[in-house]
XYZ file of C-alpha atoms in Angstrom:
725
model
C 26.292 -6.113 40.852
C 26.280 -6.274 44.650
C 22.515 -6.581 44.829
C 21.039 -9.950 45.688
C 17.776 -11.511 44.662
C 15.201 -11.223 47.415
C 11.808 -12.803 47.910
C 9.108 -13.290 50.536
C 9.492 -15.620 53.497
C 5.995 -17.104 53.226
C 3.477 -18.196 50.659
C 1.260 -15.211 49.871
C -0.863 -17.188 47.430
C -2.182 -14.923 44.684
C -1.456 -11.702 46.551
C 1.273 -9.561 44.980
C 3.969 -8.530 47.462
C 5.307 -5.009 47.776
C 8.974 -4.628 48.767
C 10.157 -1.563 50.661
C 13.369 0.254 51.523
C 13.623 3.522 53.443
C 16.712 5.712 53.838
C 17.849 9.275 54.390
C 20.022 11.231 51.990
C 23.163 12.465 53.746
C 23.801 15.552 51.620
C 23.003 17.405 48.414
C 22.475 14.889 45.612
C 24.346 15.375 42.349
C 22.870 12.361 40.599
C 21.133 9.118 41.484
C 20.309 6.068 39.406
C 18.602 2.794 40.166
C 18.809 -0.527 38.330
C 16.158 -3.166 38.891
C 14.549 -6.299 37.576
C 12.152 -8.939 38.823
C 10.937 -12.483 38.442
C 7.512 -11.362 37.311
C 6.557 -7.800 36.404
C 7.093 -4.833 38.676
C 5.941 -1.295 39.308
C 8.217 0.951 41.373
C 7.316 4.084 43.322
C 9.654 6.492 45.067
C 8.050 8.697 47.700
C 4.625 7.841 46.328
C 5.410 8.648 42.681
C 6.032 6.199 39.858
C 9.682 6.014 38.886
C 8.940 5.472 35.203
C 6.161 5.170 32.656
C 7.543 1.743 31.726
C 4.609 -0.713 31.864
C 5.055 -4.426 32.590
C 8.779 -4.116 33.243
C 11.142 -5.930 32.882
C 9.386 -7.263 29.783
C 9.245 -10.775 28.363
C 12.409 -12.613 27.354
C 13.784 -16.141 27.393
C 13.969 -16.035 31.170
C 16.196 -19.098 31.522
C 19.140 -17.219 30.035
C 18.053 -13.621 29.453
C 16.330 -11.265 31.877
C 16.382 -7.539 31.194
C 17.062 -4.988 33.886
C 16.121 -1.330 33.620
C 18.056 1.721 34.764
C 16.302 4.906 35.835
C 17.506 8.392 36.692
C 15.811 9.338 39.988
C 17.905 12.397 40.852
C 14.978 14.840 40.872
C 12.754 12.472 42.842
C 14.945 12.147 45.920
C 14.056 13.892 49.158
C 15.768 14.083 52.516
C 13.831 11.012 53.679
C 12.955 8.434 51.030
C 10.783 5.362 50.681
C 11.093 3.061 47.692
C 8.259 0.589 47.156
C 8.219 -2.026 44.396
C 5.176 -4.221 43.750
C 5.847 -7.497 41.937
C 3.166 -9.367 39.987
C 3.224 -12.727 38.257
C 3.543 -11.366 34.743
C 4.665 -13.725 32.001
C 7.124 -15.346 34.402
C 4.642 -16.952 36.797
C 1.285 -16.911 34.968
C -0.369 -20.002 33.543
C 0.852 -19.237 30.038
C 0.073 -21.903 27.400
C -1.764 -24.155 29.839
C -4.259 -24.893 27.061
C -1.540 -27.011 25.430
C 1.046 -27.758 28.121
C -0.648 -27.732 31.537
C 2.255 -29.416 33.325
C 4.714 -26.796 32.094
C 2.301 -24.038 33.075
C 1.943 -25.546 36.540
C 5.727 -25.525 36.972
C 5.800 -21.907 35.865
C 3.172 -20.930 38.416
C 5.234 -22.506 41.193
C 8.311 -20.407 40.442
C 9.220 -17.874 43.117
C 8.584 -14.180 42.992
C 11.834 -12.231 43.081
C 13.267 -8.726 43.032
C 16.728 -7.330 42.474
C 17.629 -3.636 42.670
C 20.683 -1.472 43.166
C 20.658 2.261 43.851
C 23.672 4.508 43.398
C 23.673 8.045 44.823
C 26.488 10.518 44.143
C 26.519 13.629 46.314
C 27.824 17.037 45.299
C 30.723 16.676 47.760
C 31.886 13.599 45.833
C 30.669 11.031 48.337
C 28.946 7.968 46.876
C 26.338 5.736 48.495
C 25.074 2.340 47.356
C 21.812 0.703 48.399
C 20.864 -2.719 47.128
C 18.425 -5.524 47.744
C 19.381 -7.706 50.708
C 17.908 -8.954 53.991
C 17.390 -5.388 55.238
C 14.542 -4.863 52.797
C 10.980 -5.456 53.918
C 7.888 -6.802 52.247
C 4.151 -6.867 52.893
C 0.935 -7.726 51.135
C 0.018 -5.072 48.574
C -3.431 -3.800 47.530
C -3.008 -5.969 44.406
C -4.762 -9.067 45.691
C -4.388 -10.948 42.415
C -2.752 -10.270 39.075
C -2.177 -12.648 36.184
C -1.772 -12.352 32.424
C -4.824 -14.357 31.352
C -7.214 -13.806 34.216
C -6.772 -10.134 35.122
C -6.359 -8.200 38.342
C -8.020 -7.682 41.740
C -7.208 -4.457 43.583
C -8.431 -3.347 47.020
C -8.106 0.432 47.326
C -9.071 0.168 51.006
C -6.115 -2.051 51.816
C -2.998 -0.451 53.269
C 0.202 -2.527 53.431
C 1.054 -3.398 57.027
C 2.738 -6.116 59.045
C 6.023 -5.569 57.228
C 8.449 -8.494 57.380
C 12.065 -9.027 56.465
C 12.732 -10.155 52.917
C 14.834 -13.267 52.428
C 17.642 -13.966 49.984
C 16.606 -15.940 46.904
C 19.131 -18.259 45.311
C 18.672 -17.218 41.699
C 21.247 -16.573 39.010
C 22.412 -13.045 38.315
C 24.246 -14.237 35.209
C 20.997 -14.067 33.242
C 20.674 -10.301 33.755
C 21.142 -8.173 30.647
C 20.661 -4.423 30.065
C 17.393 -3.336 28.495
C 17.485 -4.414 24.826
C 13.948 -4.062 23.583
C 11.656 -1.091 23.255
C 10.105 0.246 26.412
C 6.478 -0.796 26.885
C 4.313 2.270 27.471
C 0.807 3.632 27.469
C 0.990 4.902 23.902
C -2.544 6.122 23.163
C -5.769 6.904 24.996
C -9.070 5.897 23.421
C -12.147 7.499 24.933
C -15.356 5.548 25.249
C -17.692 5.896 22.290
C -20.901 4.830 24.018
C -22.404 3.218 27.111
C -25.457 1.068 26.369
C -27.711 -1.727 27.542
C -27.725 -4.964 25.551
C -30.910 -6.968 24.843
C -29.910 -9.167 27.791
C -29.738 -6.102 30.020
C -25.940 -6.015 30.290
C -24.335 -2.603 30.752
C -21.568 -2.326 28.155
C -19.004 0.317 27.222
C -17.885 0.463 23.584
C -14.561 2.144 22.781
C -15.137 1.884 19.043
C -11.661 0.427 18.526
C -10.085 -2.817 19.664
C -6.950 -2.142 21.706
C -4.431 -3.993 23.811
C -3.924 -2.533 27.258
C -6.387 -1.806 30.024
C -9.372 0.312 30.900
C -9.062 3.341 33.177
C -12.193 4.494 34.960
C -13.217 7.312 37.275
C -15.923 6.906 39.869
C -17.390 8.549 42.947
C -18.026 5.687 45.356
C -18.575 4.625 48.948
C -15.859 2.703 50.736
C -16.098 -0.997 50.002
C -18.221 -0.760 46.860
C -17.153 -3.290 44.212
C -16.435 -2.813 40.566
C -16.311 -5.933 38.421
C -15.511 -5.608 34.710
C -15.273 -8.203 31.942
C -13.505 -7.625 28.612
C -14.610 -8.634 25.128
C -13.859 -8.040 21.463
C -17.353 -8.373 20.055
C -21.060 -8.232 20.596
C -23.053 -11.089 19.121
C -25.549 -10.827 16.258
C -28.246 -9.824 18.764
C -26.061 -7.102 20.259
C -25.161 -8.887 23.505
C -21.741 -8.859 25.137
C -19.577 -11.729 23.874
C -16.226 -13.116 25.029
C -16.536 -16.891 24.734
C -13.617 -16.778 22.296
C -11.326 -15.866 25.219
C -11.643 -19.547 26.143
C -10.394 -20.066 29.708
C -8.972 -16.553 30.101
C -11.207 -14.761 32.605
C -9.931 -11.352 31.461
C -11.602 -9.516 34.320
C -10.813 -6.858 36.877
C -12.237 -6.390 40.346
C -11.751 -3.131 42.199
C -12.749 -2.453 45.809
C -13.421 1.265 46.089
C -12.256 3.671 48.743
C -14.556 6.548 49.667
C -14.851 9.511 47.309
C -13.738 10.258 43.793
C -11.039 8.003 42.394
C -9.426 6.983 39.116
C -7.806 3.581 38.618
C -6.481 1.142 36.059
C -4.670 -2.215 36.331
C -0.877 -2.006 36.433
C 0.499 -5.538 36.264
C -1.498 -7.136 33.442
C -3.141 -6.325 30.098
C -6.154 -7.242 27.989
C -7.243 -7.258 24.366
C -10.690 -5.673 24.049
C -13.055 -3.263 22.379
C -15.935 -3.698 24.821
C -16.144 -3.946 28.593
C -19.149 -5.253 30.491
C -19.863 -3.577 33.811
C -20.955 -6.551 35.880
C -20.793 -4.451 39.053
C -20.365 -0.668 39.126
C -21.608 2.062 41.478
C -24.843 3.739 40.298
C -25.126 1.418 37.310
C -28.763 0.729 38.151
C -29.520 4.423 37.872
C -27.774 4.549 34.481
C -25.803 7.579 35.670
C -22.741 6.514 33.727
C -21.046 8.624 31.112
C -18.501 7.896 28.418
C -16.158 10.408 30.099
C -15.690 7.957 32.969
C -13.959 5.351 30.786
C -10.718 5.411 28.818
C -8.909 2.563 27.092
C -5.156 2.910 27.509
C -3.444 1.313 24.511
C -0.232 -0.328 25.700
C 2.457 -1.514 23.294
C 6.168 -1.290 22.572
C 7.376 2.260 21.999
C 7.873 2.187 18.218
C 7.813 5.160 15.886
C 5.305 4.877 13.062
C 7.297 5.176 9.843
C 4.804 4.150 7.176
C 1.643 5.935 6.105
C -0.956 4.825 3.574
C -3.981 6.840 2.456
C -6.318 6.499 -0.500
C -9.626 7.650 -1.970
C -11.183 4.318 -0.895
C -12.448 4.524 2.691
C -12.710 0.753 2.963
C -9.051 0.403 2.048
C -8.190 3.117 4.569
C -10.065 1.176 7.247
C -8.134 -1.965 6.306
C -4.851 -0.075 6.702
C -5.998 1.251 10.075
C -6.895 -2.299 11.108
C -3.428 -3.482 10.096
C -1.766 -0.734 12.122
C -3.903 -1.471 15.173
C -3.293 -5.194 14.768
C 0.441 -4.576 14.895
C 0.200 -2.232 17.860
C -2.004 -4.665 19.720
C 0.324 -7.604 19.181
C 3.716 -5.902 19.414
C 3.738 -5.735 23.183
C 7.424 -6.626 23.741
C 6.953 -9.881 21.786
C 5.219 -10.369 18.406
C 2.237 -12.310 19.717
C -0.507 -14.037 17.789
C -3.310 -12.402 19.759
C -3.648 -10.292 22.916
C -6.890 -11.499 24.461
C -7.467 -15.242 24.924
C -5.530 -17.839 26.900
C -2.636 -17.786 24.404
C -0.826 -14.487 23.651
C 2.334 -16.281 22.535
C 5.190 -15.254 20.255
C 4.386 -17.492 17.312
C 7.321 -17.541 14.929
C 5.192 -18.178 11.835
C 3.074 -15.092 12.404
C 6.206 -13.015 12.915
C 7.938 -14.094 9.710
C 4.968 -13.573 7.403
C 4.367 -10.086 8.803
C 7.913 -8.873 9.413
C 8.198 -6.924 6.160
C 4.911 -5.090 6.662
C 5.858 -4.506 10.287
C 9.126 -2.837 9.283
C 7.383 -0.513 6.842
C 4.650 0.425 9.326
C 6.871 1.084 12.341
C 10.531 1.280 13.264
C 10.817 -2.263 14.592
C 14.580 -2.800 14.369
C 15.097 -2.658 18.128
C 11.938 -4.669 18.775
C 12.908 -7.532 16.466
C 16.587 -7.494 17.402
C 15.702 -8.261 21.018
C 13.167 -10.933 20.049
C 15.565 -12.640 17.628
C 18.161 -12.906 20.379
C 15.537 -14.720 22.393
C 14.830 -16.939 19.400
C 18.510 -17.863 19.239
C 18.571 -18.441 22.994
C 15.591 -20.803 22.739
C 16.982 -22.629 19.704
C 17.480 -26.272 20.588
C 20.829 -28.037 20.592
C 20.169 -29.611 17.207
C 19.340 -26.212 15.682
C 15.565 -26.650 15.746
C 13.625 -23.417 16.190
C 10.684 -23.427 18.545
C 7.206 -22.568 17.286
C 6.806 -19.866 19.925
C 9.443 -17.516 21.346
C 9.878 -17.379 24.301
C 9.385 -21.134 24.268
C 6.337 -21.895 26.395
C 5.407 -24.909 24.245
C 8.499 -27.125 24.596
C 6.778 -30.220 23.227
C 5.961 -28.667 19.853
C 7.865 -30.056 16.893
C 9.600 -27.578 14.565
C 7.483 -26.512 11.621
C 8.350 -25.162 8.201
C 7.373 -21.494 7.743
C 7.471 -21.112 11.507
C 11.082 -22.007 12.278
C 12.129 -20.150 9.123
C 11.596 -16.948 11.086
C 15.187 -17.528 12.222
C 16.367 -16.683 8.702
C 13.615 -14.573 7.133
C 13.302 -12.018 9.944
C 17.011 -11.064 10.185
C 17.250 -10.731 6.407
C 14.184 -8.527 6.189
C 15.394 -6.305 9.016
C 18.727 -5.950 7.255
C 17.041 -4.980 3.991
C 14.838 -2.325 5.584
C 17.347 -0.832 8.031
C 20.677 -1.630 6.351
C 22.499 -2.665 9.533
C 24.790 -5.643 8.901
C 25.052 -6.319 12.630
C 21.726 -8.137 12.679
C 23.166 -10.629 10.178
C 26.418 -10.948 12.105
C 24.586 -11.517 15.382
C 22.038 -13.973 13.989
C 24.152 -15.772 11.380
C 24.932 -18.752 13.588
C 21.239 -19.140 14.442
C 20.301 -18.862 10.761
C 22.879 -21.466 9.775
C 21.896 -23.859 12.554
C 18.287 -23.803 11.381
C 19.223 -24.729 7.817
C 21.591 -27.389 9.132
C 18.806 -28.767 11.320
C 16.609 -29.343 8.277
C 19.471 -30.962 6.392
C 20.134 -33.343 9.287
C 16.534 -34.189 10.126
C 14.961 -34.823 6.725
C 14.269 -38.380 5.598
C 15.163 -37.623 1.980
C 18.280 -35.638 1.036
C 17.607 -32.142 -0.356
C 13.911 -32.322 0.477
C 12.314 -31.701 3.835
C 10.174 -34.763 4.374
C 8.991 -36.652 7.414
C 8.348 -33.618 9.563
C 5.161 -32.531 11.265
C 4.119 -29.056 10.206
C 1.335 -26.521 10.489
C 1.083 -26.502 6.703
C -0.843 -23.676 5.085
C -2.512 -22.944 8.394
C -6.210 -22.021 8.101
C -6.123 -22.393 4.326
C -9.653 -22.200 2.959
C -9.065 -25.311 0.875
C -8.574 -27.404 4.015
C -10.263 -30.812 4.123
C -13.217 -31.134 6.472
C -12.245 -31.150 10.126
C -8.731 -29.816 9.538
C -7.191 -26.442 10.338
C -4.524 -27.016 7.685
C -4.977 -26.170 4.038
C -4.761 -28.820 1.333
C -1.270 -27.850 0.162
C 1.204 -30.706 0.584
C 3.247 -30.268 3.738
C 6.404 -31.743 2.195
C 6.136 -29.236 -0.672
C 5.748 -26.313 1.727
C 8.589 -27.551 3.908
C 10.959 -28.079 0.981
C 10.072 -24.700 -0.516
C 10.988 -22.973 2.746
C 14.111 -25.131 3.032
C 15.202 -23.714 -0.319
C 14.236 -20.154 0.596
C 15.987 -20.143 3.952
C 19.096 -21.598 2.339
C 18.992 -18.876 -0.317
C 18.662 -16.121 2.306
C 21.434 -17.685 4.386
C 23.692 -17.498 1.327
C 22.828 -13.834 0.780
C 23.437 -13.034 4.431
C 26.753 -14.861 4.437
C 27.926 -12.948 1.392
C 27.052 -9.632 3.042
C 29.207 -10.387 6.082
C 32.054 -11.975 4.118
C 31.459 -15.701 4.627
C 32.386 -18.411 2.162
C 28.981 -19.789 1.185
C 30.091 -22.293 -1.449
C 28.794 -25.287 0.516
C 25.341 -23.756 0.839
C 25.259 -22.585 -2.756
C 25.678 -26.225 -3.772
C 23.051 -27.249 -1.233
C 20.593 -24.749 -2.676
C 21.154 -26.003 -6.228
C 20.443 -29.558 -5.070
C 17.306 -28.532 -3.166
C 15.914 -26.736 -6.214
C 16.695 -29.723 -8.434
C 15.083 -32.161 -5.997
C 12.034 -29.933 -5.635
C 11.490 -29.775 -9.384
C 11.789 -33.542 -9.775
C 9.545 -34.313 -6.817
C 6.905 -31.622 -7.367
C 6.535 -31.080 -11.118
C 2.912 -29.985 -10.757
C 0.986 -27.804 -8.312
C -2.581 -28.292 -7.142
C -3.454 -25.460 -4.776
C -3.111 -21.721 -4.853
C -0.469 -21.828 -2.133
C 1.586 -24.478 -3.932
C 1.658 -22.262 -7.020
C 2.553 -19.209 -4.928
C 5.526 -20.849 -3.240
C 6.847 -22.426 -6.438
C 6.868 -19.018 -8.107
C 7.866 -16.722 -5.273
C 10.842 -18.855 -4.228
C 11.938 -19.421 -7.848
C 11.417 -23.174 -7.696
C 9.138 -23.820 -10.654
C 10.727 -24.854 -13.945
C 8.666 -22.174 -15.679
C 7.741 -19.466 -13.187
C 5.759 -17.406 -15.711
C 3.581 -20.354 -16.699
C 3.103 -21.287 -13.056
C 2.066 -17.715 -12.231
C -0.338 -17.763 -15.187
C -1.757 -21.061 -13.933
C -2.207 -19.488 -10.501
C -4.149 -16.606 -12.009
C -6.400 -19.008 -13.892
C -6.932 -21.088 -10.746
C -7.938 -17.996 -8.773
C -10.460 -17.045 -11.438
C -11.829 -20.600 -11.497
C -12.232 -20.353 -7.727
C -14.465 -17.318 -8.173
C -11.713 -14.666 -8.122
C -11.080 -15.318 -4.470
C -8.249 -16.512 -2.288
C -8.150 -20.034 -0.877
C -4.826 -19.542 0.863
C -3.937 -19.626 4.569
C -1.087 -18.251 6.678
C 1.601 -19.425 4.236
C 0.132 -18.442 0.876
C -1.804 -15.291 1.690
C 1.128 -12.927 2.423
C 2.742 -13.760 -0.931
C -0.126 -14.243 -3.369
C -0.514 -10.628 -4.523
C 3.258 -10.290 -4.980
C 3.332 -13.329 -7.235
C 0.438 -12.085 -9.350
C 1.805 -8.580 -9.807
C 5.345 -9.794 -10.502
C 4.162 -11.833 -13.480
C 1.684 -9.591 -15.237
C -1.485 -10.064 -13.196
C -1.605 -6.829 -11.210
C -5.239 -6.172 -12.130
C -6.189 -9.542 -10.656
C -4.163 -8.744 -7.532
C -6.189 -5.550 -7.133
C -9.391 -7.530 -7.628
C -8.444 -9.701 -4.660
C -7.427 -6.702 -2.570
C -10.637 -4.796 -3.280
C -13.025 -7.745 -3.016
C -15.623 -7.168 -0.297
C -17.394 -10.536 -0.200
C -16.179 -13.470 1.857
C -13.324 -14.382 1.718
C -11.374 -11.161 1.405
C -9.425 -8.504 3.257
C -12.369 -6.117 3.038
C -15.012 -8.597 4.207
C -14.109 -8.004 7.894
C -14.111 -4.265 7.176
C -17.672 -4.574 5.903
C -18.478 -6.431 9.146
C -17.127 -3.569 11.263
C -13.659 -4.915 12.093
C -11.193 -2.530 13.723
C -8.257 -4.971 13.703
C -7.247 -7.943 11.532
C -9.095 -11.215 12.165
C -7.612 -14.670 12.594
C -10.231 -16.123 10.233
C -11.563 -14.568 7.063
C -15.022 -15.395 8.439
C -14.540 -14.753 12.147
C -18.098 -13.507 11.784
C -19.879 -15.553 9.146
C -22.190 -14.182 6.507
C -25.203 -15.202 8.633
C -23.894 -13.127 11.556
C -22.801 -16.085 13.670
C -19.235 -16.565 14.914
C -16.793 -18.993 13.302
C -16.355 -20.744 16.672
C -15.431 -20.042 20.255
C -12.496 -22.431 20.081
C -9.982 -20.426 18.049
C -11.416 -17.156 16.840
C -9.311 -14.106 17.550
C -10.422 -10.740 16.213
C -6.951 -9.249 16.650
C -4.527 -11.486 14.757
C -2.145 -9.523 12.562
C -0.866 -12.171 10.098
C -3.197 -11.425 7.181
C -2.253 -7.768 7.580
C 0.931 -8.692 5.713
C -0.920 -7.442 2.630
C 0.296 -3.981 3.653
C 3.761 -4.746 2.280
C 2.195 -5.265 -1.172
C 0.607 -1.813 -0.927
C 3.987 -0.282 -0.059
C 6.039 -2.238 -2.565
C 3.725 -2.761 -5.532
C 0.755 -0.404 -5.420
C 2.998 2.500 -4.379
C 6.105 0.835 -5.801
C 8.545 1.645 -2.971
C 11.298 -0.938 -2.397
C 14.896 -0.866 -1.136
C 17.588 -1.859 -3.597
C 19.305 -5.031 -2.368
C 22.765 -3.668 -3.159
C 21.907 -0.535 -1.166
C 19.969 -1.865 1.864
C 18.386 0.484 4.341
C 17.144 2.597 1.427
C 20.504 4.092 0.672
C 18.969 3.906 -2.788
C 15.276 3.384 -3.450
C 13.410 1.847 -6.369
C 10.010 3.407 -7.108
C 7.746 1.638 -9.595
C 4.074 2.370 -8.826
C 1.286 0.164 -10.156
C -1.964 2.182 -10.217
C -5.458 0.815 -10.669
C -8.415 2.855 -11.905
C -10.711 1.373 -9.251
C -8.879 3.549 -6.720
C -8.956 7.260 -7.469
C -5.712 8.058 -5.708
C -3.173 6.433 -3.411
C -0.463 8.105 -1.328
C 2.194 6.178 0.560
C 5.231 7.391 2.475
C 7.998 5.642 4.384
C 10.537 7.206 6.705
C 13.743 5.195 6.301
C 17.218 5.266 7.830
C 18.299 7.377 4.864
C 15.380 9.761 4.613
C 11.757 9.996 3.579
C 10.293 8.657 0.360
C 6.709 9.128 -0.805
C 4.782 7.976 -3.839
C 1.388 9.304 -4.871
C -0.623 8.516 -7.939
C -3.885 10.025 -9.059
C -6.153 8.624 -11.758
C -7.378 11.271 -14.187
C -9.500 9.676 -16.941
C -7.084 7.550 -18.984
C -3.970 9.123 -17.489
C -2.101 8.832 -14.225
C -0.308 11.655 -12.473
C 2.626 10.532 -10.313
C 4.047 12.753 -7.583
C 7.221 11.361 -6.079
C 9.415 12.774 -3.337
C 12.670 11.179 -2.338
C 15.436 12.160 0.061
C 17.796 9.521 -1.330
C 18.967 8.631 -4.848
C 16.207 6.765 -6.659
C 15.476 4.594 -9.634
C 12.007 5.577 -10.842
C 10.162 3.377 -13.315
C 7.051 4.723 -15.057
C 5.366 2.797 -17.899
C 8.481 0.664 -18.253
C 10.800 3.663 -18.590
C 13.606 3.850 -16.020
C 14.965 7.159 -14.725
C 17.839 7.490 -12.260
C 17.321 10.613 -10.181
C 18.878 12.457 -7.268
C 16.931 13.458 -4.131
C 14.081 15.804 -4.973
C 10.431 16.148 -6.019
C 9.238 14.770 -9.349
C 5.990 14.719 -11.293
C 5.320 12.316 -14.158
C 2.372 11.419 -16.341
C 1.622 7.897 -17.456
C -1.011 5.671 -19.011
C -3.741 3.990 -16.984
C -3.340 0.303 -17.798
C -4.996 -1.675 -14.992
C -8.761 -1.422 -14.486
């Protein structure tokens, strides 16, 4: 690439620069393409029109070694005289990301330079070729974007016109880090129209979109020149109905817009927010209450993924839960699988990603999304093989944690199983192996993982007072995941033709050491892990003990981030499907449906983000869009509907369908579009009988009432007995 990095020659402070290049076409254009990237996020316009609908390009990667560039076809946009303008904001590259935990690192990040690199190639119909690329001939000026940052929002002055253009300067920055676009394009995927505009008891003017989204608000207004619009974002109103966003912590999450004269429509372009409500702190005519819902639209922004899974039932509460899970994924799959999209965090937590990856792959086609992120995980992996707790690594002082670092192994395996592409295992195998080797080298006791510092069963409801961690023993959790990651590494190695004898022996020793060290289990999560990872001496008895413990606890879950995604699977795998349904359908706190009863439109971080008395859990760590507990969706796909890929035929080359109905739900219909076709499973309760309607576009193994039938692609109807109530 001949293009050079360019930057500004002065400190513009918080103002976003706009870079410019003008040129004349010297003939009839056959084709023209432009490649570009930035240190920050950019928006490019050619002759006053946006080049692409890509939002927040070039995306978020491990910037030290990997920076995506995008390539656009601009043939139809060229004119005889052309002006290319590219505005560069701070984005993830230069915002104060993770300053709540690592302020010094965030300060260094904020001091990094803004940069742009672009190369334009024009081929004329007479065969002549012309190249234009970033160098000292480009110009820059202050843009109307007076401030833009991930946590704090955007300030835009529509009255400001760039002037006083100056020469750009060459920036000494590596071009070796540039890679072609790998991930999904980030786009405005959906538009949510305002549901209501109302006054709160405090007199605040608030717009409710009826659905929490990640993205930004777009508004239309007829204003006088210089009038200000100031908008705050929030997820909730408090128990009195007032606007609430204290849980955003230090993130200001606000936009300020200086109006030009006349009618105008605007939305931020270089940042994003997580919100359901906006508060109009300043807005033209707001005192006259002449505001209408038609003036406000929430643009949902997320990675361009095709929805592949669909779940519907006769239970509207369950349908709302499924909708919340889908929206939680959309809101947190904005180029990186983040924990939350609203507060001063928005980081790619590895633990959240691994517990949700299976559900994510059923809900949407996430192969491309995860492939890109896993390459960043490998790039951030430390020299000793340790996996960072967030990817990209904006928390370099964090120690590796079990169930978080295991994303290095669990995610590639799950993607392979759902999509059937061995390349993900080939590409990630070294990273997977290095993680297992890291545990082996760092433990204080051979074949156990002891001595580490972990997040434990994060937010487990059995946590001791004052702790965010559950009561499950951290060494037990760590060793259980050590065994599981080793087992998956062995499976992956076999798929791609590796000799895994050394790790097979390691796994046997880990299991033996686990059984000797942890002969008994005290919490729900300890039981879950011992069963699900095949570590208990007697898995059936341990599963039975788990069921009894759950009933003793009031038929409710006490698990956190580690135990919750697996607990229903363990129960249904060992004869306790009815109890699993009881947990799924429970409406009181704690349960999946408790937030639904409280009006949730996404998945909450805490089971009681809003407590039974109407008060909030806290302002310290209380996200209302946190997808992890939405992992329950994979149980609905795999157990309730019974759809699973066969391990020897990954990617659903062959499908296993074994539905597990429950009379408390009248009917359930689930479908999944796979790499090898569509499969759907529907059951309908009719008195003491169940009607099953199954469609499959691939060979299938169908199991009804314990009877197995091997079938070819087609439509099938069966009748069975209603067993679970």
